[in-house]
Short mmCIF file of C-alpha atoms and ligand atoms in Angstrom, two decimals:
data_model
loop_
_atom_site.label_atom_id
_atom_site.label_comp_id
_atom_site.label_asym_id
_atom_site.label_seq_id
_atom_site.Cartn_x
_atom_site.Cartn_y
_atom_site.Cartn_z
CA UNK A 24 1.25 13.54 17.36
CA UNK A 25 3.46 16.56 15.48
CA UNK A 26 4.49 15.49 12.09
CA UNK A 27 7.36 18.43 12.51
CA UNK A 28 10.47 17.36 10.71
CA UNK A 29 8.84 13.58 10.62
CA UNK A 30 9.50 10.87 8.45
CA UNK A 31 6.47 9.26 6.89
CA UNK A 32 7.11 6.09 4.41
CA UNK A 33 3.69 5.22 3.04
CA UNK A 34 1.37 7.30 1.00
CA UNK A 35 -0.66 6.93 -1.99
CA UNK A 36 -1.35 9.28 -4.80
CA UNK A 37 -3.92 9.24 -7.79
CA UNK A 38 -1.53 6.89 -9.59
CA UNK A 39 -3.29 4.26 -7.45
CA UNK A 40 -6.21 5.00 -5.00
CA UNK A 41 -5.12 8.19 -3.51
CA UNK A 42 -6.82 11.52 -4.13
CA UNK A 43 -3.80 13.65 -4.30
CA UNK A 44 -1.81 13.79 -7.43
CA UNK A 45 1.89 13.24 -6.68
CA UNK A 46 3.19 16.95 -7.11
CA UNK A 47 0.18 17.80 -4.62
CA UNK A 48 0.84 14.98 -1.91
CA UNK A 49 4.68 16.50 -1.80
CA UNK A 50 3.28 19.72 -1.21
CA UNK A 51 0.84 18.36 1.25
CA UNK A 52 3.87 16.88 2.98
CA UNK A 53 5.49 20.11 3.07
CA UNK A 54 2.75 21.84 4.40
CA UNK A 55 2.58 19.34 7.34
CA UNK A 56 5.95 19.76 8.04
CA UNK A 57 7.45 16.60 7.16
CA UNK A 58 11.13 16.34 6.31
CA UNK A 59 11.08 12.84 4.33
CA UNK A 60 7.97 11.31 2.46
CA UNK A 61 7.72 8.21 0.29
CA UNK A 62 5.47 7.50 -2.47
CA UNK A 63 4.29 3.90 -2.25
CA UNK A 64 1.31 3.31 -4.92
CA UNK A 65 0.10 0.07 -5.30
CA UNK A 66 1.71 -1.79 -7.80
CA UNK A 67 3.10 1.29 -9.71
CA UNK A 68 6.04 3.67 -9.66
CA UNK A 69 4.61 5.71 -12.06
CA UNK A 70 4.09 8.63 -9.85
CA UNK A 71 8.10 8.73 -8.91
CA UNK A 72 9.14 11.63 -11.52
CA UNK A 73 6.09 13.88 -11.07
CA UNK A 74 7.02 13.64 -7.13
CA UNK A 75 10.60 14.05 -7.23
CA UNK A 76 10.26 17.27 -9.38
CA UNK A 77 7.98 18.44 -6.53
CA UNK A 78 10.14 17.29 -3.67
CA UNK A 79 12.89 19.47 -5.12
CA UNK A 80 10.40 22.33 -5.37
CA UNK A 81 9.19 21.90 -1.46
CA UNK A 82 12.55 21.27 -0.23
CA UNK A 83 11.17 17.60 1.18
CA UNK A 84 13.15 14.34 0.69
CA UNK A 85 11.34 11.95 -1.48
CA UNK A 86 11.67 8.36 -0.78
CA UNK A 87 10.81 6.10 -4.18
CA UNK A 88 8.88 3.22 -2.98
CA UNK A 89 5.55 0.96 -3.97
CA UNK A 90 3.10 -1.09 -1.86
CA UNK A 91 2.84 -4.67 -3.70
CA UNK A 92 0.18 -6.79 -3.76
CA UNK A 93 1.42 -10.11 -2.45
CA UNK A 94 -0.35 -13.38 -1.22
CA UNK A 95 0.67 -15.62 1.70
CA UNK A 96 -1.56 -19.02 2.15
CA UNK A 97 -4.41 -17.63 0.08
CA UNK A 98 -4.42 -14.39 2.39
CA UNK A 99 -3.67 -10.56 0.81
CA UNK A 100 -0.17 -9.40 2.13
CA UNK A 101 0.82 -6.02 1.02
CA UNK A 102 4.56 -5.38 0.77
CA UNK A 103 6.37 -2.14 0.79
CA UNK A 104 9.61 -1.67 -1.14
CA UNK A 105 11.82 1.31 -1.25
CA UNK A 106 14.84 2.66 -3.40
CA UNK A 107 14.70 -0.22 -5.88
CA UNK A 108 15.34 -0.34 -9.45
CA UNK A 109 12.15 -0.22 -11.23
CA UNK A 110 13.31 -1.61 -14.46
CA UNK A 111 14.56 -5.04 -12.87
CA UNK A 112 13.27 -7.13 -15.66
CA UNK A 113 11.37 -9.61 -13.27
CA UNK A 114 10.19 -6.83 -11.05
CA UNK A 115 8.73 -5.32 -14.20
CA UNK A 116 6.99 -8.51 -15.39
CA UNK A 117 5.53 -9.40 -11.89
CA UNK A 118 3.91 -5.87 -11.79
CA UNK A 119 2.35 -6.63 -15.26
CA UNK A 120 0.85 -9.79 -14.17
CA UNK A 121 -0.53 -8.00 -11.02
CA UNK A 122 -1.93 -5.22 -12.91
CA UNK A 123 -3.44 -7.91 -15.65
CA UNK A 124 -5.00 -9.58 -12.64
CA UNK A 125 -6.70 -6.23 -11.57
CA UNK A 126 -7.88 -5.31 -14.80
CA UNK A 127 -9.55 -8.82 -15.24
CA UNK A 128 -11.18 -8.63 -12.04
CA UNK A 129 -13.18 -5.48 -13.10
CA UNK A 130 -15.68 -7.05 -15.08
CA UNK A 131 -16.35 -9.83 -12.85
CA UNK A 132 -16.87 -7.11 -9.89
CA UNK A 133 -19.42 -4.94 -12.03
CA UNK A 134 -21.35 -8.32 -13.05
CA UNK A 135 -21.74 -9.58 -9.45
CA UNK A 136 -22.60 -6.03 -8.25
CA UNK A 137 -25.23 -5.59 -11.18
CA UNK A 138 -26.79 -8.86 -10.47
CA UNK A 139 -27.19 -7.81 -6.67
CA UNK A 140 -29.02 -4.74 -7.90
CA UNK A 141 -26.29 -2.44 -7.99
CA UNK A 142 -26.12 -1.61 -11.60
CA UNK A 143 -22.74 -0.62 -12.53
CA UNK A 144 -20.59 -0.33 -15.63
CA UNK A 145 -16.73 -0.73 -16.13
CA UNK A 146 -17.39 2.77 -17.73
CA UNK A 147 -18.66 4.13 -14.47
CA UNK A 148 -15.49 2.67 -12.81
CA UNK A 149 -13.28 4.35 -15.39
CA UNK A 150 -14.88 7.62 -14.94
CA UNK A 151 -14.55 7.59 -11.20
CA UNK A 152 -10.70 6.81 -11.32
CA UNK A 153 -8.10 9.36 -12.34
CA UNK A 154 -6.63 8.89 -15.82
CA UNK A 155 -4.02 6.02 -15.86
CA UNK A 156 -4.60 4.91 -12.18
CA UNK A 157 -4.01 1.51 -11.09
CA UNK A 158 -7.59 0.64 -10.62
CA UNK A 159 -8.64 -1.18 -7.60
CA UNK A 160 -11.81 -1.71 -5.29
CA UNK A 161 -11.65 1.90 -4.18
CA UNK A 162 -12.61 3.22 -7.65
CA UNK A 163 -15.25 0.49 -7.73
CA UNK A 164 -16.51 2.25 -4.39
CA UNK A 165 -16.17 5.59 -5.74
CA UNK A 166 -18.40 4.47 -8.42
CA UNK A 167 -20.93 3.24 -6.18
CA UNK A 168 -20.85 6.82 -4.51
CA UNK A 169 -21.33 8.51 -7.72
CA UNK A 170 -24.35 6.18 -8.41
CA UNK A 171 -25.78 7.15 -5.09
CA UNK A 172 -25.76 3.51 -3.80
CA UNK A 173 -23.65 4.05 -0.86
CA UNK A 174 -22.54 7.75 0.70
CA UNK A 175 -18.78 6.94 1.25
CA UNK A 176 -15.83 4.57 0.54
CA UNK A 177 -16.08 3.10 3.71
CA UNK A 178 -19.44 2.13 3.53
CA UNK A 179 -18.88 0.69 0.34
CA UNK A 180 -16.26 -1.61 1.57
CA UNK A 181 -18.50 -2.61 4.95
CA UNK A 182 -21.39 -3.45 2.94
CA UNK A 183 -20.30 -4.83 -0.57
CA UNK A 184 -16.58 -4.88 -1.49
CA UNK A 185 -14.99 -6.63 1.78
CA UNK A 186 -14.43 -10.25 1.64
CA UNK A 187 -17.97 -11.98 1.78
CA UNK A 188 -19.66 -8.85 -0.15
CA UNK A 189 -21.69 -9.33 -3.07
CA UNK A 190 -18.97 -7.18 -5.10
CA UNK A 191 -15.92 -9.14 -3.87
CA UNK A 192 -13.64 -10.69 -6.39
CA UNK A 193 -10.44 -12.10 -5.63
CA UNK A 194 -7.19 -10.94 -7.60
CA UNK A 195 -3.66 -12.45 -8.34
CA UNK A 196 -1.19 -11.42 -5.65
CA UNK A 197 2.56 -12.28 -6.01
CA UNK A 198 3.67 -14.80 -3.69
CA UNK A 199 5.20 -13.03 -0.58
CA UNK A 200 8.41 -14.81 -0.57
CA UNK A 201 8.74 -13.97 -4.35
CA UNK A 202 7.88 -10.30 -3.82
CA UNK A 203 10.52 -10.12 -0.90
CA UNK A 204 13.39 -11.60 -3.29
CA UNK A 205 12.35 -9.67 -6.26
CA UNK A 206 12.49 -6.27 -4.79
CA UNK A 207 15.56 -7.33 -2.72
CA UNK A 208 17.35 -8.46 -5.94
CA UNK A 209 16.23 -5.08 -7.39
CA UNK A 210 18.54 -3.27 -5.09
CA UNK A 211 15.37 -2.23 -2.60
CA UNK A 212 14.76 -2.85 0.77
CA UNK A 213 11.32 -4.55 1.65
CA UNK A 214 8.85 -3.74 4.85
CA UNK A 215 5.84 -5.65 5.58
CA UNK A 216 2.52 -3.10 5.46
CA UNK A 217 0.33 -3.32 8.48
CA UNK A 218 1.04 -6.88 9.15
CA UNK A 219 -1.47 -7.11 11.72
CA UNK A 220 -4.21 -5.00 10.15
CA UNK A 221 -7.42 -6.32 8.71
CA UNK A 222 -6.16 -9.52 7.17
CA UNK A 223 -3.56 -10.58 9.93
CA UNK A 224 -2.15 -13.09 7.62
CA UNK A 225 1.25 -13.03 9.19
CA UNK A 226 2.21 -15.13 12.05
CA UNK A 227 5.83 -14.31 14.10
CA UNK A 228 7.65 -17.42 12.44
CA UNK A 229 6.77 -15.98 8.82
CA UNK A 230 8.66 -12.85 9.73
CA UNK A 231 11.74 -14.97 10.90
CA UNK A 232 11.49 -16.99 7.76
CA UNK A 233 11.06 -13.84 5.57
CA UNK A 234 13.86 -12.09 7.15
CA UNK A 235 16.09 -15.14 5.94
CA UNK A 236 14.99 -14.04 2.50
CA UNK A 237 16.11 -10.63 3.06
CA UNK A 238 13.19 -8.79 4.26
CA UNK A 239 14.39 -5.43 6.20
CA UNK A 240 11.46 -4.54 8.23
CA UNK A 241 7.68 -4.42 9.57
CA UNK A 242 5.37 -1.50 9.63
CA UNK A 243 4.70 -1.10 13.24
CA UNK A 244 3.01 2.04 13.62
CA UNK A 245 -0.12 2.01 11.51
CA UNK A 246 -3.75 2.85 12.05
CA UNK A 247 -4.88 -0.22 11.83
CA UNK A 248 -2.96 -1.40 14.66
CA UNK A 249 -4.03 -1.12 18.39
CA UNK A 250 -1.45 0.35 21.01
CA UNK A 251 -0.97 -3.42 22.35
CA UNK A 252 -0.29 -4.86 18.69
CA UNK A 253 2.23 -1.90 18.30
CA UNK A 254 4.21 -2.88 21.41
CA UNK A 255 4.06 -6.37 20.50
CA UNK A 256 4.99 -6.14 16.91
CA UNK A 257 7.73 -3.62 17.81
CA UNK A 258 9.46 -6.03 20.47
CA UNK A 259 9.05 -8.69 17.64
CA UNK A 260 10.98 -6.41 15.20
CA UNK A 261 13.91 -5.73 17.71
CA UNK A 262 14.11 -9.40 18.63
CA UNK A 263 14.46 -10.13 14.92
CA UNK A 264 16.72 -7.20 13.97
CA UNK A 265 14.07 -5.80 11.51
CA UNK A 266 13.62 -2.21 10.96
CA UNK A 267 10.45 -1.03 12.87
CA UNK A 268 8.37 1.78 10.43
CA UNK A 269 5.65 4.23 11.22
CA UNK A 270 3.47 5.55 8.62
CA UNK A 271 0.33 7.41 7.61
CA UNK A 272 -0.83 5.19 4.74
CA UNK A 273 -2.38 8.29 3.62
CA UNK A 274 -4.93 8.16 0.60
CA UNK A 275 -6.13 11.99 0.46
CA UNK A 276 -10.05 12.15 1.23
CA UNK A 277 -10.05 8.48 0.22
CA UNK A 278 -9.50 7.00 3.53
CA UNK A 279 -10.27 8.98 6.89
CA UNK A 280 -8.06 8.86 9.98
CA UNK A 281 -4.63 8.34 7.80
CA UNK A 282 -3.76 12.06 7.66
CA UNK A 283 0.01 12.86 6.62
CA UNK A 284 2.47 12.45 9.53
CA UNK A 285 -0.20 10.61 11.89
CA UNK A 286 2.51 7.98 12.74
CA UNK A 287 6.42 8.62 11.85
CA UNK A 288 9.16 6.53 11.79
CA UNK A 289 12.14 7.36 13.85
CA UNK A 290 15.43 8.74 12.13
CA UNK A 291 17.62 5.79 13.41
CA UNK A 292 15.25 3.24 12.07
CA UNK A 293 15.18 5.23 8.74
CA UNK A 294 19.11 5.13 8.59
CA UNK A 295 19.03 1.57 9.14
CA UNK A 296 16.27 0.74 6.41
CA UNK A 297 18.38 3.14 3.61
CA UNK A 298 21.58 0.76 4.93
CA UNK A 299 19.44 -2.12 3.62
CA UNK A 300 18.99 -0.96 -0.04
CA UNK A 301 21.97 -1.18 -2.32
P1 AMP B 414 -7.78 -3.84 -4.05
O1 AMP B 414 -6.02 -3.66 -3.99
O2 AMP B 414 -8.10 -3.48 -5.25
O3 AMP B 414 -8.27 -5.16 -3.70
O4 AMP B 414 -8.30 -2.39 -2.80
C1 AMP B 414 -7.51 -2.57 -1.76
C2 AMP B 414 -7.47 -1.22 -1.27
O5 AMP B 414 -8.80 -0.91 -0.77
C3 AMP B 414 -6.63 -1.08 0.03
O6 AMP B 414 -5.36 -0.69 -0.19
C4 AMP B 414 -7.09 0.03 0.79
O7 AMP B 414 -6.42 1.48 0.21
C5 AMP B 414 -8.46 0.13 0.25
N1 AMP B 414 -9.52 -0.47 1.49
C6 AMP B 414 -9.49 -1.96 1.76
N2 AMP B 414 -10.17 -2.14 2.79
C7 AMP B 414 -11.03 -1.01 3.12
C8 AMP B 414 -12.00 -0.59 3.93
N3 AMP B 414 -12.48 -1.33 4.81
N4 AMP B 414 -12.35 0.58 4.19
C9 AMP B 414 -12.05 1.75 2.95
N5 AMP B 414 -10.80 1.43 2.23
C10 AMP B 414 -10.56 0.03 2.10
FE1 FE B 415 -5.10 1.57 -0.99
FE1 FE B 416 -1.92 -1.47 2.17
ZN1 ZN B 417 -1.22 1.65 1.45
#
Protein backbone atom coordinates (compact mmCIF):
# COMPACT_ATOMS: atom_id res chain seq x y z
CA UNK A 1 0.00 0.00 0.00
CA UNK A 2 1.30 3.50 -0.79
CA UNK A 3 1.56 5.83 2.16
CA UNK A 4 1.21 8.98 -0.02
CA UNK A 5 -1.00 11.47 1.81
CA UNK A 6 -1.73 8.76 4.34
CA UNK A 7 -2.83 9.03 7.97
CA UNK A 8 -0.90 6.83 10.42
CA UNK A 9 -2.24 6.99 13.99
CA UNK A 10 0.07 4.68 15.98
CA UNK A 11 3.87 5.06 16.27
CA UNK A 12 6.60 4.79 18.93
CA UNK A 13 9.77 6.83 19.45
CA UNK A 14 12.82 6.55 21.71
CA UNK A 15 10.63 8.00 24.50
CA UNK A 16 9.29 4.44 24.82
CA UNK A 17 10.39 1.38 22.82
CA UNK A 18 10.91 2.81 19.34
CA UNK A 19 14.38 3.37 17.88
CA UNK A 20 13.83 6.75 16.15
CA UNK A 21 13.76 9.96 18.18
CA UNK A 22 10.47 11.92 17.97
CA UNK A 23 12.06 14.33 15.45
CA UNK A 24 13.53 11.49 13.36
CA UNK A 25 10.20 9.70 13.38
CA UNK A 26 8.38 12.78 12.05
CA UNK A 27 11.08 13.27 9.39
CA UNK A 28 10.64 9.65 8.32
CA UNK A 29 6.85 10.14 8.21
CA UNK A 30 7.34 13.11 5.86
CA UNK A 31 9.79 11.08 3.79
CA UNK A 32 7.22 8.28 3.53
CA UNK A 33 4.69 10.81 2.23
CA UNK A 34 2.33 10.71 5.22
CA UNK A 35 0.16 13.79 5.75
CA UNK A 36 -0.77 12.96 9.36
CA UNK A 37 1.17 11.02 11.98
CA UNK A 38 0.28 10.34 15.62
CA UNK A 39 2.99 9.84 18.23
CA UNK A 40 1.67 7.24 20.68
CA UNK A 41 4.49 6.24 22.99
CA UNK A 42 3.74 3.74 25.74
CA UNK A 43 2.51 5.53 28.88
CA UNK A 44 4.21 8.88 28.18
CA UNK A 45 3.66 12.16 26.37
CA UNK A 46 7.32 13.20 26.78
CA UNK A 47 7.97 13.18 23.02
CA UNK A 48 5.16 15.57 22.06
CA UNK A 49 7.09 18.85 22.03
CA UNK A 50 10.02 17.56 20.00
CA UNK A 51 7.65 15.88 17.54
CA UNK A 52 5.52 19.02 17.21
CA UNK A 53 8.54 21.17 16.37
CA UNK A 54 9.65 18.64 13.75
CA UNK A 55 6.12 18.40 12.33
CA UNK A 56 6.11 22.15 11.77
CA UNK A 57 9.44 21.95 9.93
CA UNK A 58 8.37 19.05 7.73
CA UNK A 59 4.81 20.16 6.98
CA UNK A 60 3.28 17.06 8.57
CA UNK A 61 0.24 17.19 10.85
CA UNK A 62 1.09 15.73 14.28
CA UNK A 63 -1.59 14.09 16.41
CA UNK A 64 -0.60 14.09 20.07
CA UNK A 65 -1.31 10.64 21.45
CA UNK A 66 -0.38 7.88 23.86
CA UNK A 67 -0.70 4.09 24.10
CA UNK A 68 -1.73 3.39 27.67
CA UNK A 69 -1.09 0.05 29.41
CA UNK A 70 -4.40 -1.27 30.69
CA UNK A 71 -5.85 -4.51 31.93
CA UNK A 72 -9.11 -6.39 31.45
CA UNK A 73 -9.84 -9.61 33.39
CA UNK A 74 -6.14 -10.01 34.13
CA UNK A 75 -5.10 -9.59 30.51
CA UNK A 76 -3.10 -6.76 29.01
CA UNK A 77 -4.98 -4.38 26.67
CA UNK A 78 -3.37 -1.38 24.96
CA UNK A 79 -5.50 1.75 24.74
CA UNK A 80 -4.65 4.56 22.33
CA UNK A 81 -5.61 8.08 23.44
CA UNK A 82 -5.57 11.18 21.23
CA UNK A 83 -5.83 14.95 21.71
CA UNK A 84 -6.26 14.89 25.49
CA UNK A 85 -4.97 17.29 28.15
CA UNK A 86 -1.72 15.70 29.39
CA UNK A 87 -1.95 17.65 32.66
CA UNK A 88 -5.35 16.23 33.69
CA UNK A 89 -4.49 15.25 37.30
CA UNK A 90 -6.11 11.77 37.35
CA UNK A 91 -4.24 10.92 34.15
CA UNK A 92 -0.93 12.17 35.53
CA UNK A 93 -1.47 10.09 38.68
CA UNK A 94 -2.34 6.96 36.71
CA UNK A 95 0.66 7.27 34.37
CA UNK A 96 2.93 7.63 37.41
CA UNK A 97 1.46 4.43 38.79
CA UNK A 98 2.10 2.56 35.53
CA UNK A 99 5.68 3.87 35.32
CA UNK A 100 6.31 2.81 38.93
CA UNK A 101 5.03 -0.66 38.03
CA UNK A 102 7.39 -0.82 35.06
CA UNK A 103 10.38 0.19 37.19
CA UNK A 104 9.41 -2.20 39.97
CA UNK A 105 9.32 -5.13 37.59
CA UNK A 106 12.81 -4.59 36.21
CA UNK A 107 14.82 -6.03 39.16
CA UNK A 108 12.54 -9.08 39.18
CA UNK A 109 13.04 -9.69 35.44
CA UNK A 110 16.81 -9.32 35.72
CA UNK A 111 16.90 -11.71 38.70
CA UNK A 112 14.80 -14.34 36.95
CA UNK A 113 16.93 -14.20 33.80
CA UNK A 114 20.16 -14.35 35.79
CA UNK A 115 18.87 -17.37 37.78
CA UNK A 116 18.08 -19.09 34.48
CA UNK A 117 21.65 -18.60 33.25
CA UNK A 118 21.16 -15.38 31.29
CA UNK A 119 23.28 -13.15 33.48
CA UNK A 120 21.98 -9.60 33.25
CA UNK A 121 22.05 -6.46 35.40
CA UNK A 122 19.76 -3.47 35.64
CA UNK A 123 22.70 -1.41 34.39
CA UNK A 124 22.77 -3.53 31.20
CA UNK A 125 19.11 -2.72 30.58
CA UNK A 126 19.60 0.99 31.27
CA UNK A 127 22.60 1.01 28.92
CA UNK A 128 20.48 -0.60 26.19
CA UNK A 129 17.70 2.01 26.52
CA UNK A 130 17.78 5.59 25.24
CA UNK A 131 18.03 8.01 28.16
CA UNK A 132 14.64 8.96 29.55
CA UNK A 133 12.80 6.12 27.79
CA UNK A 134 9.83 4.46 29.46
CA UNK A 135 11.44 1.09 30.20
CA UNK A 136 9.85 -2.07 28.88
CA UNK A 137 10.53 -5.62 27.88
CA UNK A 138 11.93 -4.46 24.50
CA UNK A 139 14.85 -2.83 26.35
CA UNK A 140 15.46 -6.02 28.31
CA UNK A 141 15.43 -7.76 24.94
CA UNK A 142 17.99 -5.28 23.60
CA UNK A 143 20.22 -5.93 26.64
CA UNK A 144 19.99 -9.69 25.96
CA UNK A 145 21.02 -9.01 22.34
CA UNK A 146 23.93 -6.84 23.53
CA UNK A 147 25.08 -9.70 25.79
CA UNK A 148 24.89 -12.07 22.83
CA UNK A 149 22.24 -14.39 24.28
CA UNK A 150 19.82 -13.80 21.39
CA UNK A 151 20.14 -12.34 17.91
CA UNK A 152 17.17 -9.97 17.84
CA UNK A 153 14.32 -8.48 19.92
CA UNK A 154 11.80 -10.89 18.36
CA UNK A 155 13.89 -13.86 19.40
CA UNK A 156 14.11 -12.59 22.98
CA UNK A 157 10.31 -12.34 23.14
CA UNK A 158 9.77 -15.74 21.55
CA UNK A 159 12.20 -17.57 23.83
CA UNK A 160 12.44 -15.64 27.13
CA UNK A 161 10.23 -12.60 27.57
CA UNK A 162 6.77 -13.62 26.40
CA UNK A 163 4.12 -14.89 28.85
CA UNK A 164 5.39 -18.22 30.17
CA UNK A 165 9.03 -17.33 29.41
CA UNK A 166 11.62 -17.46 32.24
CA UNK A 167 12.09 -13.69 32.08
CA UNK A 168 8.41 -12.81 32.06
CA UNK A 169 7.12 -10.74 34.98
CA UNK A 170 3.66 -9.13 34.86
CA UNK A 171 3.21 -5.47 35.77
CA UNK A 172 0.49 -3.02 36.71
CA UNK A 173 -1.99 -1.84 34.07
CA UNK A 174 -4.87 0.57 34.64
CA UNK A 175 -8.28 -1.12 34.61
CA UNK A 176 -9.44 -0.63 30.99
CA UNK A 177 -12.75 1.02 31.92
CA UNK A 178 -10.93 3.55 34.13
CA UNK A 179 -8.44 4.36 31.36
CA UNK A 180 -11.26 5.02 28.86
CA UNK A 181 -13.00 7.24 31.40
CA UNK A 182 -9.86 9.19 32.41
CA UNK A 183 -8.67 9.88 28.85
CA UNK A 184 -12.21 10.87 27.81
CA UNK A 185 -12.53 13.19 30.82
CA UNK A 186 -9.19 14.69 29.79
CA UNK A 187 -10.88 15.73 26.54
CA UNK A 188 -9.39 12.94 24.43
CA UNK A 189 -10.68 10.27 22.08
CA UNK A 190 -9.82 6.63 22.82
CA UNK A 191 -9.21 3.71 20.45
CA UNK A 192 -8.48 0.12 21.50
CA UNK A 193 -5.13 -0.86 19.93
CA UNK A 194 -4.85 -4.19 18.04
CA UNK A 195 -7.82 -5.67 20.00
CA UNK A 196 -7.46 -9.08 18.36
CA UNK A 197 -3.67 -9.20 18.28
CA UNK A 198 -1.53 -11.49 20.42
CA UNK A 199 -3.64 -11.47 23.58
CA UNK A 200 -7.14 -11.28 22.08
CA UNK A 201 -8.48 -10.13 25.44
CA UNK A 202 -11.51 -8.30 24.05
CA UNK A 203 -14.89 -9.74 23.13
CA UNK A 204 -17.57 -7.97 21.06
CA UNK A 205 -19.70 -7.35 24.17
CA UNK A 206 -16.70 -5.64 25.82
CA UNK A 207 -16.60 -3.17 22.93
CA UNK A 208 -20.32 -2.49 23.34
CA UNK A 209 -19.86 -1.85 27.08
CA UNK A 210 -16.80 0.36 26.53
CA UNK A 211 -18.53 2.40 23.87
CA UNK A 212 -21.15 3.36 26.47
CA UNK A 213 -18.27 4.57 28.68
CA UNK A 214 -16.98 6.80 25.88
CA UNK A 215 -14.72 4.58 23.75
CA UNK A 216 -14.44 6.26 20.34
CA UNK A 217 -12.96 3.56 18.14
CA UNK A 218 -11.03 0.38 17.43
CA UNK A 219 -7.80 -0.21 15.53
CA UNK A 220 -8.91 -2.46 12.68
CA UNK A 221 -6.03 -2.45 10.20
CA UNK A 222 -2.97 -3.59 12.17
CA UNK A 223 -0.25 -6.08 11.27
CA UNK A 224 -1.28 -8.39 14.13
CA UNK A 225 -4.73 -8.89 12.52
CA UNK A 226 -5.44 -11.32 9.68
CA UNK A 227 -7.51 -10.15 6.69
CA UNK A 228 -10.47 -12.10 8.16
CA UNK A 229 -10.08 -10.39 11.56
CA UNK A 230 -9.90 -6.98 9.87
CA UNK A 231 -13.13 -7.67 7.97
CA UNK A 232 -14.92 -8.90 11.09
CA UNK A 233 -13.68 -6.06 13.32
CA UNK A 234 -14.56 -3.51 10.64
CA UNK A 235 -18.14 -4.66 10.47
CA UNK A 236 -18.34 -4.79 14.29
CA UNK A 237 -17.09 -1.19 14.40
CA UNK A 238 -19.71 -0.10 11.86
CA UNK A 239 -22.51 -1.84 13.75
CA UNK A 240 -21.47 -0.13 17.01
CA UNK A 241 -20.80 3.24 15.39
CA UNK A 242 -17.15 3.06 16.48
CA UNK A 243 -14.43 4.78 14.45
CA UNK A 244 -12.25 2.25 12.57
CA UNK A 245 -8.56 3.15 12.34
CA UNK A 246 -5.57 1.68 10.51
CA UNK A 247 -1.97 2.22 11.63
CA UNK A 248 1.56 0.91 11.46
CA UNK A 249 2.52 0.60 15.16
CA UNK A 250 5.97 1.69 13.92
CA UNK A 251 8.86 1.01 16.36
CA UNK A 252 11.74 2.02 14.05
CA UNK A 253 14.09 -0.91 13.60
CA UNK A 254 12.71 -2.45 16.83
CA UNK A 255 9.86 -4.24 15.09
CA UNK A 256 9.95 -5.69 11.59
CA UNK A 257 7.00 -5.46 9.18
CA UNK A 258 5.61 -2.33 10.88
CA UNK A 259 6.93 0.34 8.50
CA UNK A 260 5.34 3.81 8.60
CA UNK A 261 2.18 3.86 6.48
CA UNK A 262 1.95 0.07 6.14
CA UNK A 263 -1.66 0.56 7.29
CA UNK A 264 -3.45 3.91 7.18
CA UNK A 265 -6.71 5.46 8.40
CA UNK A 266 -9.48 6.60 6.08
CA UNK A 267 -9.74 10.45 6.13
CA UNK A 268 -13.46 10.29 6.97
CA UNK A 269 -12.74 8.02 9.95
CA UNK A 270 -9.96 10.39 11.07
CA UNK A 271 -12.42 13.31 10.89
CA UNK A 272 -14.90 11.37 13.06
CA UNK A 273 -12.13 10.59 15.56
CA UNK A 274 -11.22 14.28 15.84
CA UNK A 275 -14.87 15.13 16.46
CA UNK A 276 -14.89 12.75 19.41
CA UNK A 277 -12.17 14.78 21.15
CA UNK A 278 -13.01 18.14 22.69
P1 LIG B 1 5.96 -4.16 28.08
O1 LIG B 1 4.94 -3.07 27.93
O2 LIG B 1 7.18 -3.71 28.75
O3 LIG B 1 5.38 -5.41 28.69
O4 LIG B 1 6.43 -4.55 26.61
C1 LIG B 1 5.47 -4.69 25.61
C2 LIG B 1 6.05 -4.24 24.28
O5 LIG B 1 6.90 -5.22 23.79
C3 LIG B 1 4.99 -4.06 23.21
O6 LIG B 1 4.57 -2.74 23.16
C4 LIG B 1 5.69 -4.42 21.94
O7 LIG B 1 6.28 -3.28 21.36
C5 LIG B 1 6.78 -5.35 22.38
N1 LIG B 1 6.47 -6.76 22.09
C6 LIG B 1 5.53 -7.52 22.69
N2 LIG B 1 5.54 -8.78 22.20
C7 LIG B 1 6.52 -8.81 21.27
C8 LIG B 1 7.03 -9.83 20.42
N3 LIG B 1 6.52 -11.07 20.42
N4 LIG B 1 8.04 -9.50 19.60
C9 LIG B 1 8.56 -8.24 19.59
N5 LIG B 1 8.12 -7.25 20.38
C10 LIG B 1 7.12 -7.52 21.20
FE1 LIG C 1 5.86 -1.27 21.94
FE1 LIG D 1 0.44 -2.07 21.51
ZN1 LIG E 1 2.06 0.28 19.91
